[in-house]
XYZ file of C-alpha atoms in Angstrom:
656
model
C -8.311 64.317 -13.481
C -6.476 62.611 -16.202
C -7.605 60.821 -18.745
C -6.049 58.794 -21.061
C -6.252 55.762 -23.381
C -3.289 52.848 -22.717
C -2.696 50.626 -25.912
C -2.703 47.477 -24.504
C -2.719 45.051 -28.061
C -2.541 46.185 -31.455
C 0.279 48.036 -33.883
C 0.608 50.758 -31.157
C 0.521 48.595 -28.171
C 2.454 50.368 -24.889
C 1.407 54.162 -26.066
C -0.563 55.940 -23.779
C -3.342 58.934 -25.159
C -3.607 61.704 -23.149
C -7.448 62.561 -23.903
C -8.266 65.977 -25.095
C -11.950 67.878 -24.110
C -13.044 68.106 -27.359
C -14.386 65.174 -29.140
C -11.819 62.971 -31.120
C -11.996 60.550 -34.025
C -10.266 57.202 -33.793
C -9.651 55.512 -37.637
C -6.686 54.823 -39.817
C -7.924 57.807 -41.672
C -4.064 60.397 -41.339
C -7.634 63.296 -40.635
C -8.568 61.534 -37.403
C -6.857 62.670 -34.367
C -6.098 59.386 -33.458
C -5.100 57.739 -36.240
C -3.865 54.346 -36.660
C -2.484 52.121 -39.294
C -5.053 48.802 -39.111
C -6.565 47.880 -42.192
C -9.441 46.010 -40.170
C -10.598 49.924 -38.798
C -12.577 51.846 -41.262
C -11.233 55.441 -42.266
C -14.085 56.748 -39.372
C -14.335 54.105 -37.301
C -16.066 55.941 -33.998
C -15.624 58.753 -31.859
C -14.850 59.328 -28.148
C -16.289 62.616 -26.091
C -17.105 64.299 -22.696
C -20.664 65.335 -21.378
C -21.759 66.151 -18.440
C -21.594 61.982 -16.656
C -18.017 61.530 -18.216
C -16.741 60.010 -21.476
C -18.980 58.544 -24.172
C -18.286 56.463 -27.039
C -20.289 56.669 -30.190
C -19.393 54.333 -33.479
C -19.635 56.110 -36.673
C -20.737 52.959 -38.586
C -17.893 51.226 -39.055
C -17.412 48.385 -41.145
C -15.924 45.626 -38.121
C -17.932 47.321 -35.145
C -16.511 48.770 -31.463
C -16.852 46.854 -28.397
C -17.033 47.830 -25.166
C -15.690 45.252 -22.702
C -16.266 42.889 -25.412
C -20.042 43.820 -26.853
C -20.710 45.437 -29.376
C -22.008 48.771 -28.804
C -23.669 51.460 -31.094
C -23.066 54.499 -28.166
C -22.278 53.613 -24.448
C -21.608 55.669 -21.285
C -17.849 54.653 -20.373
C -16.089 53.811 -17.261
C -12.994 54.174 -15.618
C -11.258 50.639 -16.730
C -13.207 49.644 -19.546
C -11.857 48.350 -22.601
C -12.245 49.488 -26.269
C -11.894 47.286 -28.892
C -11.764 48.184 -32.311
C -10.106 46.401 -35.175
C -7.166 45.039 -34.020
C -6.431 47.388 -31.682
C -7.322 47.477 -27.564
C -7.381 50.194 -25.195
C -8.059 50.657 -21.467
C -9.801 53.967 -20.765
C -7.951 54.989 -17.426
C -10.100 58.569 -15.994
C -8.320 58.411 -12.180
C -4.823 60.090 -10.684
C -3.959 57.410 -8.560
C -4.732 54.933 -10.998
C -1.350 53.437 -12.668
C -1.092 52.035 -16.112
C -1.357 48.464 -16.274
C 2.312 46.977 -14.941
C 4.169 44.915 -17.100
C 6.268 42.835 -15.452
C 9.494 41.801 -16.284
C 9.417 41.493 -19.853
C 12.674 40.751 -22.163
C 11.770 41.317 -25.798
C 13.588 40.046 -28.764
C 15.750 42.723 -30.654
C 12.584 42.577 -33.347
C 10.892 45.913 -34.839
C 7.604 44.033 -33.779
C 8.345 42.872 -30.098
C 6.423 39.732 -30.426
C 8.447 37.835 -28.028
C 8.763 37.866 -24.042
C 9.664 36.928 -21.163
C 7.642 36.943 -17.921
C 8.834 36.171 -14.213
C 5.183 33.946 -12.540
C 5.902 36.830 -9.303
C 4.555 40.011 -11.770
C 1.698 37.939 -12.435
C -1.298 40.614 -12.054
C -4.210 38.159 -11.568
C -2.741 36.595 -8.578
C -3.174 40.235 -6.818
C -6.583 40.180 -6.687
C -7.364 42.460 -4.085
C -5.559 45.172 -6.395
C -7.348 44.349 -9.648
C -10.776 44.605 -7.671
C -9.774 48.183 -6.131
C -9.234 49.427 -9.957
C -11.590 47.560 -11.797
C -15.485 47.545 -12.530
C -16.658 44.277 -12.690
C -17.660 43.804 -15.885
C -14.166 44.470 -17.167
C -12.459 41.963 -19.562
C -9.893 41.073 -16.245
C -12.949 40.903 -13.898
C -13.959 38.438 -16.579
C -10.932 36.954 -16.398
C -10.589 36.720 -13.121
C -14.386 34.912 -13.122
C -12.202 31.985 -15.538
C -10.058 31.877 -13.092
C -12.626 30.919 -10.224
C -14.301 28.225 -12.282
C -10.291 27.199 -12.556
C -10.018 27.252 -8.675
C -13.029 25.399 -8.517
C -11.883 22.317 -11.092
C -8.527 21.729 -9.884
C -9.869 21.309 -6.242
C -12.589 18.775 -7.279
C -10.845 16.805 -9.710
C -8.561 13.571 -8.460
C -7.516 12.456 -12.501
C -5.056 13.585 -13.535
C -5.843 13.067 -17.478
C -9.401 14.795 -16.109
C -7.968 17.775 -14.498
C -5.582 18.755 -17.548
C -8.535 17.596 -19.853
C -10.570 20.508 -18.262
C -8.332 23.018 -17.769
C -7.238 22.942 -21.258
C -10.740 23.496 -22.516
C -11.037 26.341 -19.896
C -8.289 27.964 -21.138
C -10.182 27.666 -24.385
C -12.980 29.236 -23.824
C -10.140 32.238 -22.511
C -8.112 32.562 -24.881
C -7.835 32.284 -28.615
C -5.606 29.680 -28.557
C -6.362 26.196 -31.337
C -3.982 24.094 -29.531
C -3.045 23.321 -25.676
C -0.817 21.335 -23.770
C 0.216 20.472 -20.377
C 3.545 18.680 -20.391
C 4.767 17.703 -16.422
C 9.062 17.197 -15.635
C 10.577 13.546 -15.812
C 12.967 12.118 -14.654
C 16.699 11.238 -15.707
C 17.638 11.536 -20.329
C 13.799 12.525 -20.606
C 12.453 15.633 -19.692
C 8.857 15.138 -19.570
C 7.298 12.036 -18.202
C 3.771 13.488 -19.203
C 2.011 15.252 -22.306
C -1.171 15.724 -22.297
C -2.424 17.536 -25.596
C -5.512 18.549 -27.260
C -6.969 20.796 -30.342
C -9.615 23.337 -29.543
C -11.368 21.114 -32.068
C -12.647 18.365 -30.256
C -13.292 15.966 -32.962
C -9.628 16.550 -33.958
C -7.685 13.746 -34.244
C -4.292 14.918 -35.876
C -1.488 15.220 -33.178
C -0.289 17.821 -31.417
C 2.869 19.762 -32.255
C 5.007 21.404 -29.574
C 7.942 22.866 -30.047
C 10.915 21.511 -28.030
C 13.152 24.298 -28.075
C 10.609 26.837 -26.242
C 9.245 24.241 -23.874
C 12.532 23.398 -22.626
C 13.478 27.224 -22.198
C 10.601 28.065 -20.022
C 11.197 24.453 -17.595
C 15.409 25.482 -17.833
C 14.882 29.218 -17.010
C 11.891 29.103 -15.304
C 10.283 32.141 -17.260
C 6.905 32.144 -19.041
C 7.866 32.851 -23.251
C 4.895 34.906 -25.601
C 5.102 35.619 -29.042
C 2.670 37.588 -30.322
C 4.297 37.604 -33.375
C 5.798 34.126 -34.368
C 6.910 35.390 -37.892
C 8.203 39.116 -37.198
C 10.317 37.857 -34.112
C 13.735 37.289 -34.959
C 14.041 35.157 -32.334
C 10.896 32.838 -32.154
C 10.846 33.234 -36.139
C 14.006 30.548 -36.307
C 12.593 28.414 -34.581
C 12.217 25.081 -37.320
C 9.764 23.166 -35.663
C 7.453 26.648 -35.394
C 8.116 27.634 -39.299
C 7.218 23.967 -40.060
C 3.733 23.905 -38.553
C 2.976 27.259 -39.515
C 2.409 28.871 -35.669
C 1.559 32.490 -35.678
C 1.949 33.420 -32.589
C 2.224 31.250 -29.161
C 2.819 30.802 -25.176
C 4.267 28.889 -22.964
C 4.382 29.197 -19.241
C 5.768 27.342 -16.237
C 4.253 25.715 -13.884
C 6.384 26.035 -10.589
C 5.412 24.659 -7.022
C 7.963 25.616 -4.517
C 10.126 27.236 -6.440
C 10.525 24.262 -8.804
C 9.623 23.831 -12.105
C 7.413 21.124 -12.395
C 5.655 21.501 -16.256
C 4.253 24.090 -18.181
C 1.430 24.986 -20.263
C 1.582 25.820 -23.698
C -0.800 27.256 -26.446
C -0.447 28.003 -29.882
C -2.649 29.235 -33.124
C -1.872 29.559 -36.757
C -4.502 32.150 -37.260
C -3.014 35.436 -38.113
C -5.597 37.248 -36.712
C -6.075 35.486 -33.171
C -2.772 36.638 -31.665
C -2.069 36.619 -27.645
C -0.869 39.906 -26.036
C 0.482 40.422 -22.275
C -3.411 40.660 -20.663
C -3.647 36.760 -22.201
C 0.010 35.937 -20.557
C -1.100 37.244 -17.131
C -4.047 35.369 -17.187
C -2.617 31.798 -18.834
C 0.414 32.425 -15.383
C -2.364 33.034 -13.299
C -3.635 29.718 -14.293
C -0.651 27.891 -13.926
C 0.662 29.090 -10.568
C -3.206 28.198 -9.453
C -3.181 24.839 -11.092
C 1.043 23.796 -10.729
C -0.164 22.115 -7.121
C -3.061 20.574 -8.098
C -1.213 19.113 -11.023
C 1.379 17.719 -9.360
C -0.306 15.804 -6.321
C -2.830 14.593 -8.881
C 0.495 13.060 -10.551
C 1.331 12.170 -7.033
C -1.771 10.535 -6.243
C -1.732 8.447 -9.488
C 1.802 7.224 -8.785
C 0.377 6.338 -5.591
C -2.661 4.518 -7.064
C -0.393 2.373 -9.216
C 2.362 1.428 -6.344
C -0.813 0.269 -4.610
C -1.532 -1.886 -7.485
C 1.860 -3.058 -7.584
C 2.109 -3.966 -4.043
C -1.042 -5.803 -3.813
C -1.132 -7.923 -6.638
C 2.631 -8.913 -5.421
C 0.949 -9.578 -2.248
C -1.842 -11.145 -3.895
C 0.542 -13.166 -6.468
C -0.004 -17.238 -5.370
C 3.182 -18.635 -6.064
C 5.557 -21.248 -3.920
C 8.886 -19.011 -4.228
C 10.098 -18.410 -0.824
C 11.779 -15.085 0.373
C 11.761 -11.219 1.604
C 14.940 -10.081 -0.923
C 15.045 -6.770 -2.321
C 16.063 -9.441 -6.123
C 13.224 -11.616 -5.136
C 10.411 -8.430 -4.469
C 12.104 -7.599 -8.157
C 11.031 -11.244 -9.138
C 7.846 -11.150 -7.812
C 7.206 -7.862 -9.353
C 7.969 -9.294 -13.284
C 5.767 -12.647 -12.445
C 3.131 -10.061 -11.439
C 3.246 -7.965 -14.444
C 4.175 -10.794 -16.360
C 1.123 -13.044 -15.486
C -1.790 -12.058 -17.418
C -0.402 -11.077 -20.579
C 0.404 -13.906 -23.332
C 3.858 -12.806 -24.323
C 6.500 -15.026 -23.995
C 8.421 -15.631 -21.327
C 12.691 -16.345 -21.159
C 13.857 -17.534 -17.281
C 17.602 -17.587 -17.016
C 19.753 -18.359 -14.355
C 21.731 -21.079 -12.462
C 20.118 -24.808 -12.054
C 18.410 -24.690 -8.831
C 17.427 -20.859 -8.617
C 13.918 -21.645 -8.734
C 12.803 -21.203 -12.674
C 10.044 -24.064 -13.118
C 8.436 -22.921 -9.881
C 8.389 -19.166 -11.496
C 6.817 -20.590 -14.739
C 4.380 -21.914 -12.365
C 3.372 -18.881 -10.960
C 3.228 -17.026 -14.429
C 0.439 -19.816 -15.458
C -1.369 -20.386 -12.180
C -1.890 -16.017 -12.247
C -3.020 -15.659 -15.719
C -5.786 -16.157 -17.647
C -4.273 -19.747 -18.552
C -4.910 -21.275 -15.272
C -7.377 -23.561 -15.475
C -5.942 -24.873 -18.364
C -2.687 -27.363 -18.995
C 0.943 -26.759 -17.445
C 3.129 -28.824 -19.747
C 6.536 -29.357 -17.903
C 9.327 -30.002 -20.573
C 12.934 -31.265 -19.767
C 14.881 -30.595 -23.284
C 18.002 -31.904 -21.480
C 16.463 -35.367 -20.555
C 14.814 -36.806 -23.415
C 17.180 -38.142 -25.871
C 16.714 -36.259 -29.180
C 15.561 -38.936 -31.220
C 12.372 -39.427 -28.686
C 12.111 -35.571 -27.956
C 10.428 -34.755 -31.351
C 7.517 -37.207 -30.938
C 7.838 -36.202 -27.275
C 6.839 -32.218 -28.500
C 4.700 -32.477 -32.014
C 3.158 -36.539 -31.095
C 3.110 -38.916 -34.282
C 0.564 -40.652 -36.462
C 0.285 -44.185 -36.784
C 2.867 -46.717 -38.301
C 5.443 -43.056 -38.463
C 8.400 -45.333 -37.291
C 9.372 -48.594 -36.007
C 6.973 -48.879 -32.678
C 4.294 -46.426 -33.458
C 1.588 -48.940 -33.108
C -0.799 -45.703 -32.759
C -1.605 -42.578 -33.202
C -0.175 -40.165 -30.386
C -1.028 -36.575 -29.312
C 2.528 -34.643 -28.831
C 2.905 -32.413 -25.464
C 2.201 -28.702 -27.631
C -1.384 -30.632 -28.206
C -2.231 -32.007 -24.879
C -1.213 -27.918 -23.984
C -3.803 -26.319 -26.137
C -4.888 -23.537 -24.630
C -2.248 -23.496 -21.473
C 1.498 -23.313 -20.708
C 4.495 -25.352 -21.979
C 7.212 -25.337 -19.950
C 10.545 -25.537 -22.429
C 13.393 -26.387 -19.576
C 16.534 -26.256 -20.577
C 15.821 -25.163 -24.321
C 19.397 -24.121 -24.634
C 19.870 -27.878 -25.261
C 17.427 -28.180 -28.153
C 18.704 -29.489 -31.099
C 18.992 -27.492 -34.185
C 16.401 -29.447 -36.457
C 14.242 -28.913 -33.351
C 14.614 -25.287 -32.822
C 13.440 -24.705 -36.584
C 10.014 -26.804 -36.238
C 9.751 -24.862 -32.459
C 10.136 -21.870 -34.108
C 7.370 -22.531 -37.177
C 5.036 -23.141 -33.624
C 5.709 -19.723 -32.211
C 5.418 -17.834 -35.594
C 2.343 -19.830 -36.766
C 0.805 -21.472 -33.622
C 0.654 -24.879 -36.138
C 2.594 -27.636 -36.486
C 2.357 -31.947 -37.763
C 2.837 -34.255 -36.253
C 5.577 -36.815 -36.725
C 4.850 -38.682 -40.163
C 1.683 -36.462 -40.747
C 0.577 -34.308 -43.081
C -2.552 -32.311 -41.598
C -1.400 -29.161 -39.694
C -2.733 -28.976 -36.099
C -3.144 -25.458 -34.620
C -2.470 -24.796 -30.980
C -3.195 -21.704 -28.646
C -0.242 -22.084 -26.134
C 1.930 -19.956 -24.288
C 5.653 -20.413 -24.267
C 7.722 -20.390 -20.777
C 11.312 -21.638 -21.852
C 14.243 -21.433 -18.978
C 18.082 -21.753 -19.583
C 21.224 -21.645 -17.736
C 23.335 -21.486 -20.829
C 23.734 -18.023 -21.858
C 21.960 -18.383 -25.082
C 23.296 -15.127 -26.581
C 26.722 -16.179 -26.662
C 25.250 -19.646 -27.608
C 23.877 -17.203 -30.675
C 27.394 -15.842 -31.267
C 29.037 -19.621 -31.408
C 25.779 -21.033 -33.598
C 24.814 -22.927 -31.739
C 21.535 -21.389 -31.582
C 19.141 -19.972 -33.949
C 19.138 -16.137 -33.526
C 15.446 -15.902 -34.988
C 14.449 -18.278 -32.543
C 15.820 -16.938 -29.416
C 14.161 -13.314 -30.236
C 10.910 -15.173 -30.740
C 11.657 -16.257 -26.904
C 13.025 -12.940 -25.380
C 10.079 -11.296 -25.500
C 9.578 -10.989 -21.774
C 13.053 -12.009 -20.037
C 13.363 -12.004 -15.607
C 17.117 -13.683 -14.722
C 16.095 -15.349 -11.603
C 18.874 -14.283 -8.556
C 21.706 -17.298 -7.226
C 21.487 -17.838 -3.905
C 24.771 -15.930 -2.731
C 22.987 -12.985 -4.113
C 20.151 -12.836 -1.765
C 22.124 -14.757 1.657
C 19.232 -12.598 3.912
C 16.405 -15.303 2.020
C 19.366 -18.641 3.670
C 17.966 -18.471 6.703
C 14.041 -18.105 5.653
C 14.354 -21.065 3.265
C 16.280 -23.235 5.848
C 13.084 -23.168 7.832
C 10.570 -23.284 5.030
C 12.369 -26.557 3.831
C 12.831 -27.540 8.020
C 8.398 -27.152 7.850
C 8.102 -28.912 4.262
C 9.933 -32.381 5.621
C 8.562 -32.418 9.399
C 5.510 -32.304 7.475
C 6.434 -34.725 4.403
C 8.111 -37.229 6.950
C 5.360 -36.665 10.071
C 8.662 -36.301 12.375
C 9.222 -34.200 14.812
C 10.274 -30.756 14.655
C 13.907 -29.313 14.679
C 15.691 -25.759 14.884
C 18.909 -24.372 13.423
C 21.288 -23.797 15.919
C 22.898 -19.825 15.688
C 26.217 -21.346 14.591
C 24.419 -23.412 12.063
C 22.656 -20.556 10.333
C 25.966 -18.670 10.339
C 27.613 -21.956 8.290
C 24.570 -21.978 6.033
C 24.779 -18.173 5.470
C 28.551 -18.366 4.808
C 28.323 -20.790 1.773
C 28.182 -19.966 -1.405
C 25.784 -22.643 -2.389
C 26.643 -23.439 -5.781
C 23.320 -25.985 -6.471
C 21.272 -23.044 -4.344
C 18.614 -23.655 -3.439
C 18.128 -26.969 -4.732
C 21.163 -28.047 -2.498
C 19.581 -25.849 1.065
C 16.829 -28.023 0.368
C 18.947 -31.413 0.783
C 21.155 -30.165 2.679
C 18.539 -29.307 5.101
C 16.707 -33.217 4.899
C 20.432 -34.083 5.197
C 20.650 -32.594 9.284
C 17.487 -33.596 10.032
C 18.224 -36.940 9.180
C 21.443 -37.010 10.817
C 20.810 -34.754 13.774
C 20.546 -36.578 17.545
C 18.487 -33.372 19.901
C 15.897 -31.429 18.764
C 18.651 -28.158 17.695
C 20.348 -29.282 14.246
C 24.497 -28.190 14.986
C 27.127 -27.348 12.362
C 28.089 -31.060 12.800
C 24.725 -32.657 11.383
C 24.892 -30.018 8.130
C 27.258 -32.133 5.284
C 30.678 -31.660 5.388
C 31.376 -29.335 2.851
C 29.292 -26.602 4.460
C 30.465 -26.803 7.912
C 34.447 -26.673 6.362
C 33.461 -23.295 4.330
C 30.653 -21.678 6.203
C 32.148 -21.659 9.794
C 35.015 -18.436 10.320
C 37.883 -17.766 12.957
C 34.936 -14.703 13.766
C 31.816 -17.622 14.511
C 30.447 -17.458 17.879
C 29.993 -20.657 19.716
C 31.345 -22.865 17.276
C 35.039 -22.980 18.905
C 35.148 -26.925 18.588
C 34.489 -26.599 14.208
C 36.600 -23.527 13.990
C 39.179 -25.652 14.984
C 38.891 -28.821 13.646
C 38.681 -26.630 9.863
C 41.837 -24.833 11.194
C 43.516 -28.748 11.504
C 42.481 -30.093 8.813
C 44.043 -27.063 6.744
C 47.713 -27.722 8.811
C 47.304 -31.541 7.802
C 47.072 -30.957 4.756
C 49.489 -27.801 4.353
C 52.113 -30.188 6.021
C 51.436 -33.635 3.853
C 52.381 -31.290 0.853
C 55.388 -29.832 2.017
C 56.607 -33.216 2.868
C 55.559 -34.599 -0.508
C 57.684 -31.080 -1.927
C 53.807 -30.567 -3.636
C 53.025 -34.258 -4.537
C 49.834 -34.102 -5.000
C 49.131 -38.217 -4.518
C 51.979 -38.873 -2.361
C 50.099 -36.067 0.033
C 47.088 -38.154 -0.332
C 48.403 -41.273 0.375
C 50.018 -39.724 3.817
C 46.513 -38.682 4.708
C 44.988 -41.464 4.289
C 42.501 -40.456 1.539
C 41.716 -40.498 -1.697
C 42.969 -38.328 -4.087
C 39.462 -36.793 -5.204
C 38.630 -36.110 -1.926
C 41.426 -33.904 -1.000
C 40.809 -32.195 -4.459
C 37.445 -31.567 -2.703
C 38.884 -30.604 0.810
C 41.298 -28.330 -0.619
C 38.069 -26.268 -2.881
C 35.970 -26.019 0.358
C 38.951 -25.036 2.633
C 39.644 -21.948 0.457
C 43.257 -23.408 0.801
C 44.109 -22.912 -2.689
C 45.823 -19.381 -2.502
C 47.534 -20.795 0.448
C 49.055 -23.169 -1.425
C 49.902 -21.345 -4.885
C 51.461 -18.387 -2.673
C 53.816 -20.874 -0.783
C 57.574 -20.995 -2.370
C 58.033 -24.621 -1.877
C 54.844 -25.965 -3.466
C 55.184 -23.153 -6.453
C 53.336 -25.171 -9.193
C 56.177 -25.681 -12.184
C 58.863 -27.232 -9.737
C 60.093 -30.616 -10.275
C 58.926 -32.475 -6.578
C 59.460 -36.507 -7.432
C 60.260 -38.552 -10.233
C 56.669 -39.573 -10.116
C 54.735 -36.350 -10.929
C 56.879 -33.261 -11.511
C 54.623 -30.818 -10.987
C 50.778 -30.607 -9.236
C 47.761 -28.476 -9.967
C 45.031 -28.350 -7.823
C 41.424 -29.153 -9.269
C 39.378 -25.899 -10.049
């Protein structure tokens, strides 16, 4: 036998004392064989002696008592592996020769007298080697108690799917076995955000105070993948300089990484301000083991939460009631936006070119909102003269102006409880902008000629094809109104940025017109589809709908050919690489040649070239634009702008 006491906590931490055959006394008095400078010890605290059955301990009526494996005793027999607690010191009794002193793992301490800061590698965790522990230690030791806590946590993490519930249960179980006052579980984020999720809790359940967390410590643990133990923060050269710890008066802390497949996915952070409750290496081993058990479960719960949210998002997108057509990535972003903003009451600003479907988007928001059973009132601010728009919006009292023979409710009043859609909001006169701002701020207005305020409950959706931000800079649009409108903003994508939707939209408009006119259905030829896809659609979806109706009316067969489309689309949509459209390509090239020859013949005189071709000058401008001849003509030396060509016109310039 090689009986000895190994100090695992207290002023003499990490020291080993050999046990003689004689009785030894433990206390703070120097006359004791084992003297420890600890004010929590009595002068003569306890006695340790050997008898025929082994070793026994006897408390000497100490002030704070003697504990064996956490239980206060007056006298008790000891076995290999028992923990003896006296004051702030904890001893581990080792009796067998083959039993090694507990490995501390790879620990790097800060340069301080107290050696209070340590870094710890997860692969050295003692509690993740249960076979080794159970062979060496009896069941009633503190290690066995900690293993029992690990078992409880293991059961919990495999039975809870909800992320917040799981994190709360882990912290509660940690509080049962560690003297931590506060705890937090931090999960890594993406991009510039170091943490995507932070779940914190006080040991005292009723506490509503925020949990302070040292960003310096957590970032170091996440970066290096090493656990940090600060048993005595004020006495550590490294941790005592961390401002966040000093401000919060942290006396002891512990931070352990969560690692899954060699990747740090988060960390567990614990601290206490109680000077009498310090963390030790046994606590570090335990929390490191808890982190090893919990890392995968936390990551799985987080992914499950993301999948559920994504499923809800996709379901909302599928169930979104709308009349928009398209499956391109840009349109999927639109559907996602509409699904998120529809249930709210926030103002929405829809921006985009004319014909992109801003009103359809506004109606989709209304249709999928809690106001869907209430009115949807649409007003085009550019279509109503300024003098009448005020009366249309706010209504008027009888006799308010000439012709006001009766009281009239305004559109805002008619929309009470529902949605008001203001199209072309950028055309609103400055005086009306002021009145609309008051409606948005106060939710009340007065009729023209009235003195009684009228309260309304409306949601405002505005649309514009102008850059309101630029209008604010130039002073044509009020800044405060812009900020009121621009709570939620969406830019409707132009058709040229989602060309993959052109074919689907064309088929939709064909079916719509056939149903409307009760005529025979027709199909688009491959050449016609190429024309539609290659065209830039400055008029967007509205122009496409008109082009399809044009083709359906003029097509003489059951298949729509390129010549059935409007001339501007056919001229610009066909390219030399288009298959099956040789005739139309040759016609297009012939048009280009005739225009170039006519301009060369007139030495660049645009008007005379139009006379030679027998077309109107404006039509010639359109042909040059549709046939993409502008760059070709400008690069021709004989047609270079600024050269004098005739007495009637010294230079020509293409229409832009």
